[in-house]
């Protein structure tokens, strides 16, 4: 089978086309997920940052619906894996089967050979099965019986897990959590959103009638556009300072990895593009610090006894750090050299 490597993406989209395509995907998902615009946009940003998403929350708040709604909004290959204790690694990656007619082994691809892989209740599978995702999530490839198979572009794993009722489950190890670009929680809907949900979902599930508004080729172009978003040196240094702060915090015994720095910057690029900018601001990094960093760190025993969550620790670190004042101008900037506050001024890319 012919697979497209992850580096083969389409051309850069003009600003108006990028905005129209991304907003269409968000609006389509919101037909199913009521009142969670920020969460939906963050999930799309992770896709455009070429990352993976972990949705962690209590039962019944729409974790799987969000994953399936995103998958159905894009006309590409989608596979769903229900993680159970008896699931095998070969069910995920694939297996070589002996063909009696050809007298040779042939490879039968597993569920990861798709553009979007939805893994439901990932912590209910054994660590052996969970580890089958390590290679494909990081290297965009699968190795079976010594043969390496490249995965398609886009490729994204959207996994869900329930943080309560941990009996009979296998918590994701640190190496597995570090593969996920961001961890988000759905949260309970507001009264108005829940009322709209009753009106819209009471008779029939809108997920069944959801139609694709984009395709894999367009998503590849969106990804290529995100790659071109400008990041000033001062903003890059601020990202390094954020991650370094987690490694030096006395409340943490394990800080964020260099992979976290890279994925923080990639996701910030996607967020900036979704907001109509061709440059990243420190504000983008601040907004993404908790979802991108909090699931990668491990608090000390004292912090756990004090019931300090990793979200709260990362949030405190963000407020302690000094925000960079001087920002490198974008090559597409057409405004005067300085704005009214003396900082470099920026303007969205003009095409």
Coordinates of C-alpha atoms in Angstrom, one line a residue:
X1 CA 0.0 0.0 0.0
X2 CA 1.2 3.5 -0.8
X3 CA 1.4 5.9 2.2
X4 CA 2.2 9.6 2.1
X5 CA 4.9 10.7 4.5
X6 CA 4.2 13.3 7.0
X7 CA 6.5 15.9 5.3
X8 CA 4.4 15.9 2.1
X9 CA 1.9 18.6 2.7
X10 CA 0.1 21.0 0.3
X11 CA 0.8 24.6 -0.5
X12 CA 0.2 27.6 1.8
X13 CA -3.4 29.0 1.8
X14 CA -4.2 32.7 1.5
X15 CA -5.4 34.2 4.7
X16 CA -9.1 34.4 3.7
X17 CA -9.1 30.8 2.5
X18 CA -7.4 29.6 5.7
X19 CA -9.9 31.5 7.9
X20 CA -12.9 30.2 5.9
X21 CA -11.7 26.6 6.0
X22 CA -10.9 26.6 9.7
X23 CA -14.1 28.4 10.8
X24 CA -16.1 25.9 8.7
X25 CA -14.6 23.0 10.7
X26 CA -15.2 24.7 14.0
X27 CA -18.8 25.6 13.2
X28 CA -19.5 22.0 12.0
X29 CA -18.2 20.5 15.3
X30 CA -20.3 23.0 17.3
X31 CA -23.4 21.5 15.8
X32 CA -22.7 18.6 18.1
X33 CA -20.7 20.2 21.0
X34 CA -22.7 23.0 22.5
X35 CA -21.0 26.0 24.2
X36 CA -17.4 24.8 24.0
X37 CA -16.0 27.0 21.3
X38 CA -12.6 27.4 23.1
X39 CA -12.2 23.7 23.5
X40 CA -13.2 23.0 19.9
X41 CA -10.7 25.6 18.6
X42 CA -7.9 24.1 20.8
X43 CA -8.6 20.6 19.5
X44 CA -8.4 22.0 15.9
X45 CA -5.2 23.8 16.8
X46 CA -3.6 20.5 17.9
X47 CA -4.5 18.9 14.6
X48 CA -3.0 21.8 12.6
X49 CA 0.1 21.6 14.9
X50 CA 0.6 18.0 13.8
X51 CA 0.1 16.8 17.3
X52 CA -2.2 14.5 19.3
X53 CA -4.9 15.2 21.8
X54 CA -5.8 13.7 25.2
X55 CA -9.3 14.4 26.4
X56 CA -9.7 13.7 30.1
X57 CA -12.9 14.3 32.0
X58 CA -15.7 12.6 33.9
X59 CA -18.2 10.4 32.0
X60 CA -21.0 11.9 29.9
X61 CA -19.6 15.3 29.1
X62 CA -18.9 14.7 25.4
X63 CA -15.3 13.5 25.2
X64 CA -16.0 10.9 22.5
X65 CA -18.5 13.1 20.7
X66 CA -15.9 15.8 20.3
X67 CA -13.4 13.3 18.8
X68 CA -16.0 11.8 16.5
X69 CA -17.4 15.2 15.5
X70 CA -13.9 16.3 14.5
X71 CA -13.3 13.1 12.6
X72 CA -16.6 13.4 10.7
X73 CA -16.0 17.1 9.8
X74 CA -13.0 16.1 7.7
X75 CA -13.5 13.8 4.7
X76 CA -10.5 11.5 5.4
X77 CA -9.9 8.1 6.8
X78 CA -11.0 7.5 10.4
X79 CA -10.6 4.5 12.6
X80 CA -12.0 4.1 16.1
X81 CA -10.4 1.8 18.7
X82 CA -12.3 0.8 21.9
X83 CA -9.5 0.2 24.3
X84 CA -10.3 -2.9 26.5
X85 CA -8.1 -5.1 28.7
X86 CA -8.0 -7.9 26.0
X87 CA -7.0 -5.5 23.2
X88 CA -3.7 -6.7 21.6
X89 CA -0.8 -4.5 20.2
X90 CA -1.4 -6.2 16.8
X91 CA -5.0 -4.9 16.8
X92 CA -3.5 -1.4 16.9
X93 CA -0.5 -1.6 14.6
X94 CA -1.3 -4.6 12.3
X95 CA -0.1 -8.1 11.8
X96 CA 1.6 -10.2 9.2
X97 CA -0.7 -13.1 8.1
X98 CA 0.4 -16.1 6.1
X99 CA -1.4 -16.4 2.7
X100 CA -1.7 -20.0 1.7
X101 CA -2.4 -19.0 -2.0
X102 CA 0.8 -17.0 -2.4
X103 CA 2.8 -19.0 0.2
X104 CA 4.0 -15.8 1.7
X105 CA 3.2 -13.4 4.5
X106 CA 1.2 -10.3 3.8
X107 CA 0.7 -7.3 6.1
X108 CA -2.8 -6.4 7.3
X109 CA -2.8 -2.8 8.6
X110 CA -4.1 -2.1 12.0
X111 CA -6.3 0.7 13.2
X112 CA -3.6 3.3 13.3
X113 CA -3.4 3.4 9.5
X114 CA -5.9 6.3 9.2
X115 CA -5.7 10.1 9.2
X116 CA -7.7 10.3 12.5
X117 CA -7.5 7.6 15.1
X118 CA -10.0 7.9 17.9
X119 CA -8.9 5.9 21.0
X120 CA -11.8 5.6 23.5
X121 CA -10.9 5.0 27.2
X122 CA -7.2 4.5 26.4
X123 CA -6.3 3.7 30.1
X124 CA -8.5 0.6 30.0
X125 CA -5.9 -1.3 27.8
X126 CA -2.8 -2.9 29.2
X127 CA 0.5 -1.1 29.1
X128 CA 1.7 -3.5 26.4
X129 CA -1.1 -2.3 24.1
X130 CA -0.7 1.3 25.1
X131 CA 2.9 1.2 24.1
X132 CA 1.9 0.1 20.5
X133 CA 1.1 3.8 20.0
X134 CA 4.5 5.2 21.0
X135 CA 6.2 4.8 17.6
X136 CA 3.3 6.0 15.4
X137 CA 2.6 9.1 17.6
X138 CA 6.2 10.3 17.6
X139 CA 7.7 9.1 14.3
X140 CA 4.5 8.8 12.1
X141 CA 5.4 5.3 11.2
X142 CA 4.8 1.7 12.3
X143 CA 7.3 -1.1 12.4
X144 CA 6.0 -4.7 12.2
X145 CA 8.3 -7.8 11.8
X146 CA 11.2 -5.5 10.9
X147 CA 9.3 -3.6 8.1
X148 CA 8.5 0.1 8.6
X149 CA 5.3 1.5 7.1
X150 CA 4.8 5.3 6.8
X151 CA 1.6 6.8 8.0
X152 CA -0.6 9.3 6.1
X153 CA -0.8 13.0 6.5
X154 CA -2.6 14.4 8.4
X155 CA -2.2 11.9 11.3
X156 CA -3.7 12.5 14.7
X157 CA -4.5 10.4 17.7
X158 CA -7.4 11.6 19.8
X159 CA -7.6 9.6 23.0
X160 CA -10.1 9.9 25.9
X161 CA -9.9 8.7 29.4
X162 CA -11.8 8.9 32.6
X163 CA -9.9 10.3 35.6
X164 CA -12.2 8.7 38.2
X165 CA -13.0 5.1 38.9
X166 CA -9.4 4.0 38.3
X167 CA -10.0 0.5 39.5
X168 CA -9.1 -2.0 36.7
X169 CA -7.4 0.6 34.6
X170 CA -3.8 1.3 33.6
X171 CA -2.7 4.9 34.0
X172 CA -0.7 6.2 31.1
X173 CA 3.0 6.3 31.9
X174 CA 5.0 9.5 31.6
X175 CA 6.5 8.5 28.2
X176 CA 3.0 8.0 26.8
X177 CA 1.6 11.2 28.2
X178 CA 4.5 13.2 26.7
X179 CA 3.5 12.0 23.2
X180 CA 0.2 14.0 23.6
X181 CA 0.6 17.6 22.5
X182 CA -2.2 18.8 24.8
X183 CA -4.6 17.5 27.4
X184 CA -8.0 19.2 27.7
X185 CA -11.1 18.7 29.8
X186 CA -14.6 19.2 28.5
X187 CA -16.2 20.4 31.7
X188 CA -19.9 20.7 32.3
X189 CA -21.9 22.9 30.0
X190 CA -23.6 26.1 31.1
X191 CA -27.3 26.2 31.7
X192 CA -28.0 27.8 28.3
X193 CA -25.8 25.3 26.5
X194 CA -27.4 22.4 28.2
X195 CA -30.8 23.7 27.3
X196 CA -29.7 24.0 23.7
X197 CA -28.4 20.4 23.9
X198 CA -31.8 19.2 25.1
X199 CA -33.5 20.9 22.2
X200 CA -31.0 19.7 19.6
X201 CA -30.2 16.2 20.9
X202 CA -33.5 15.3 22.5
X203 CA -35.0 13.6 19.5
X204 CA -32.0 12.6 17.4
X205 CA -28.2 12.7 17.8
X206 CA -26.9 15.4 15.4
X207 CA -23.7 13.5 15.1
X208 CA -25.5 11.0 12.7
X209 CA -26.4 13.8 10.3
X210 CA -23.0 15.6 10.4
X211 CA -21.3 16.0 7.0
X212 CA -17.7 16.7 6.2
X213 CA -16.9 20.3 5.4
X214 CA -13.2 19.7 4.6
X215 CA -10.9 17.0 3.4
X216 CA -7.4 15.7 3.9
X217 CA -5.9 17.8 1.1
X218 CA -7.3 21.0 2.6
X219 CA -6.0 20.0 6.1
X220 CA -2.6 19.5 4.7
X221 CA -2.7 23.0 3.3
X222 CA -3.8 24.3 6.6
X223 CA -0.9 22.6 8.2
X224 CA 1.5 24.1 5.7
X225 CA 0.1 27.5 6.4
X226 CA 0.6 27.1 10.1
X227 CA 4.3 26.1 9.6
X228 CA 4.9 29.6 8.0
X229 CA 3.7 31.5 11.1
X230 CA 6.5 33.7 12.3
X231 CA 8.0 33.3 15.8
X232 CA 10.3 36.1 17.1
X233 CA 13.5 35.1 19.0
X234 CA 12.2 36.7 22.2
X235 CA 9.0 34.6 22.0
X236 CA 11.1 31.4 21.5
X237 CA 13.2 32.3 24.5
X238 CA 10.0 32.9 26.5
X239 CA 8.8 29.3 25.6
X240 CA 12.2 28.0 26.8
X241 CA 11.8 30.0 30.0
X242 CA 8.3 28.5 30.6
X243 CA 9.5 24.9 30.2
X244 CA 12.7 25.5 32.2
X245 CA 10.7 26.9 35.1
X246 CA 8.9 23.5 35.3
X247 CA 12.3 21.8 35.6
X248 CA 13.4 24.1 38.4
X249 CA 10.2 24.4 40.4
X250 CA 10.6 23.0 43.9
X251 CA 7.0 21.6 43.8
X252 CA 7.9 19.3 40.8
X253 CA 10.1 16.2 40.7
X254 CA 9.9 16.0 36.9
X255 CA 9.7 18.9 34.6
X256 CA 8.6 19.2 31.0
X257 CA 10.8 17.7 28.2
X258 CA 12.3 19.4 25.2
X259 CA 9.5 17.8 23.2
X260 CA 7.2 19.9 25.3
X261 CA 9.0 23.1 24.2
X262 CA 8.7 22.1 20.6
X263 CA 5.0 21.2 20.8
X264 CA 4.2 24.4 22.8
X265 CA 5.7 26.5 20.0
X266 CA 3.9 24.5 17.2
X267 CA 0.6 24.8 18.9
X268 CA 1.1 28.5 19.5
X269 CA 1.7 28.8 15.7
X270 CA -1.7 27.1 15.1
X271 CA -3.5 29.2 17.6
X272 CA -2.1 32.4 16.1
X273 CA -3.1 31.3 12.6
X274 CA -6.6 30.5 13.8
X275 CA -6.9 34.0 15.2
X276 CA -5.9 35.6 11.9
X277 CA -2.3 36.4 12.8
X278 CA 1.0 35.4 11.0
X279 CA 3.0 35.8 14.2
X280 CA 3.0 34.3 17.7
X281 CA 2.5 36.4 20.8
X282 CA 3.7 35.6 24.4
X283 CA -0.1 35.6 25.2
X284 CA -0.4 32.5 23.0
X285 CA 2.2 30.7 25.0
X286 CA 0.6 31.7 28.3
X287 CA -2.8 30.5 27.2
X288 CA -1.4 27.1 26.1
X289 CA 0.9 26.5 29.0
X290 CA -1.6 24.5 31.1
X291 CA -3.0 22.3 28.4
X292 CA 0.4 21.6 26.8
X293 CA 2.6 21.3 29.9
X294 CA 0.5 20.2 32.9
X295 CA 0.1 16.6 31.9
X296 CA 3.8 16.1 31.4
X297 CA 5.0 17.0 34.8
X298 CA 5.0 15.1 38.1
X299 CA 4.5 16.9 41.5
X300 CA 6.5 16.1 44.6
X301 CA 5.0 14.1 47.4
X302 CA 4.6 17.3 49.5
X303 CA 2.7 19.0 46.6
X304 CA 0.4 16.0 46.3
X305 CA -0.3 16.0 50.0
X306 CA -1.1 19.7 49.8
X307 CA -3.5 18.8 46.9
X308 CA -1.7 21.0 44.5
X309 CA -2.7 20.1 41.0
X310 CA -0.3 20.3 38.1
X311 CA -2.6 22.8 36.4
X312 CA -2.3 25.1 39.4
X313 CA 1.4 24.8 39.5
X314 CA 1.9 25.6 35.8
X315 CA -0.5 28.5 36.1
X316 CA 1.5 29.9 39.0
X317 CA 4.8 29.6 37.0
X318 CA 3.2 31.5 34.1
X319 CA 2.3 34.4 36.4
X320 CA 5.8 34.5 37.9
X321 CA 7.7 34.8 34.6
X322 CA 8.4 38.1 33.0
X323 CA 6.8 38.6 29.7
X324 CA 9.2 39.7 26.9
X325 CA 8.9 43.3 25.9
X326 CA 10.8 43.5 22.7
X327 CA 9.4 41.4 19.8
X328 CA 11.0 40.9 16.4
X329 CA 8.9 42.3 13.6
X330 CA 7.3 40.0 11.1
X331 CA 8.6 40.3 7.6
X332 CA 5.0 40.8 6.5
X333 CA 4.5 43.8 8.9
X334 CA 3.5 47.0 7.0
X335 CA 2.8 49.1 10.1
X336 CA 5.3 51.7 11.6
X337 CA 8.3 50.4 13.4
X338 CA 6.8 50.9 16.8
X339 CA 3.3 51.0 18.2
X340 CA 1.9 53.4 20.7
X341 CA 3.4 51.4 23.6
X342 CA 6.9 51.4 22.2
X343 CA 6.8 47.7 21.2
X344 CA 7.1 46.4 17.8
X345 CA 3.8 46.5 16.0
X346 CA 2.4 43.6 14.0
X347 CA -0.3 43.2 11.4
X348 CA -1.8 40.0 10.0
X349 CA -0.2 38.7 6.8
X350 CA -1.3 40.4 3.6
X351 CA -1.6 38.3 0.4

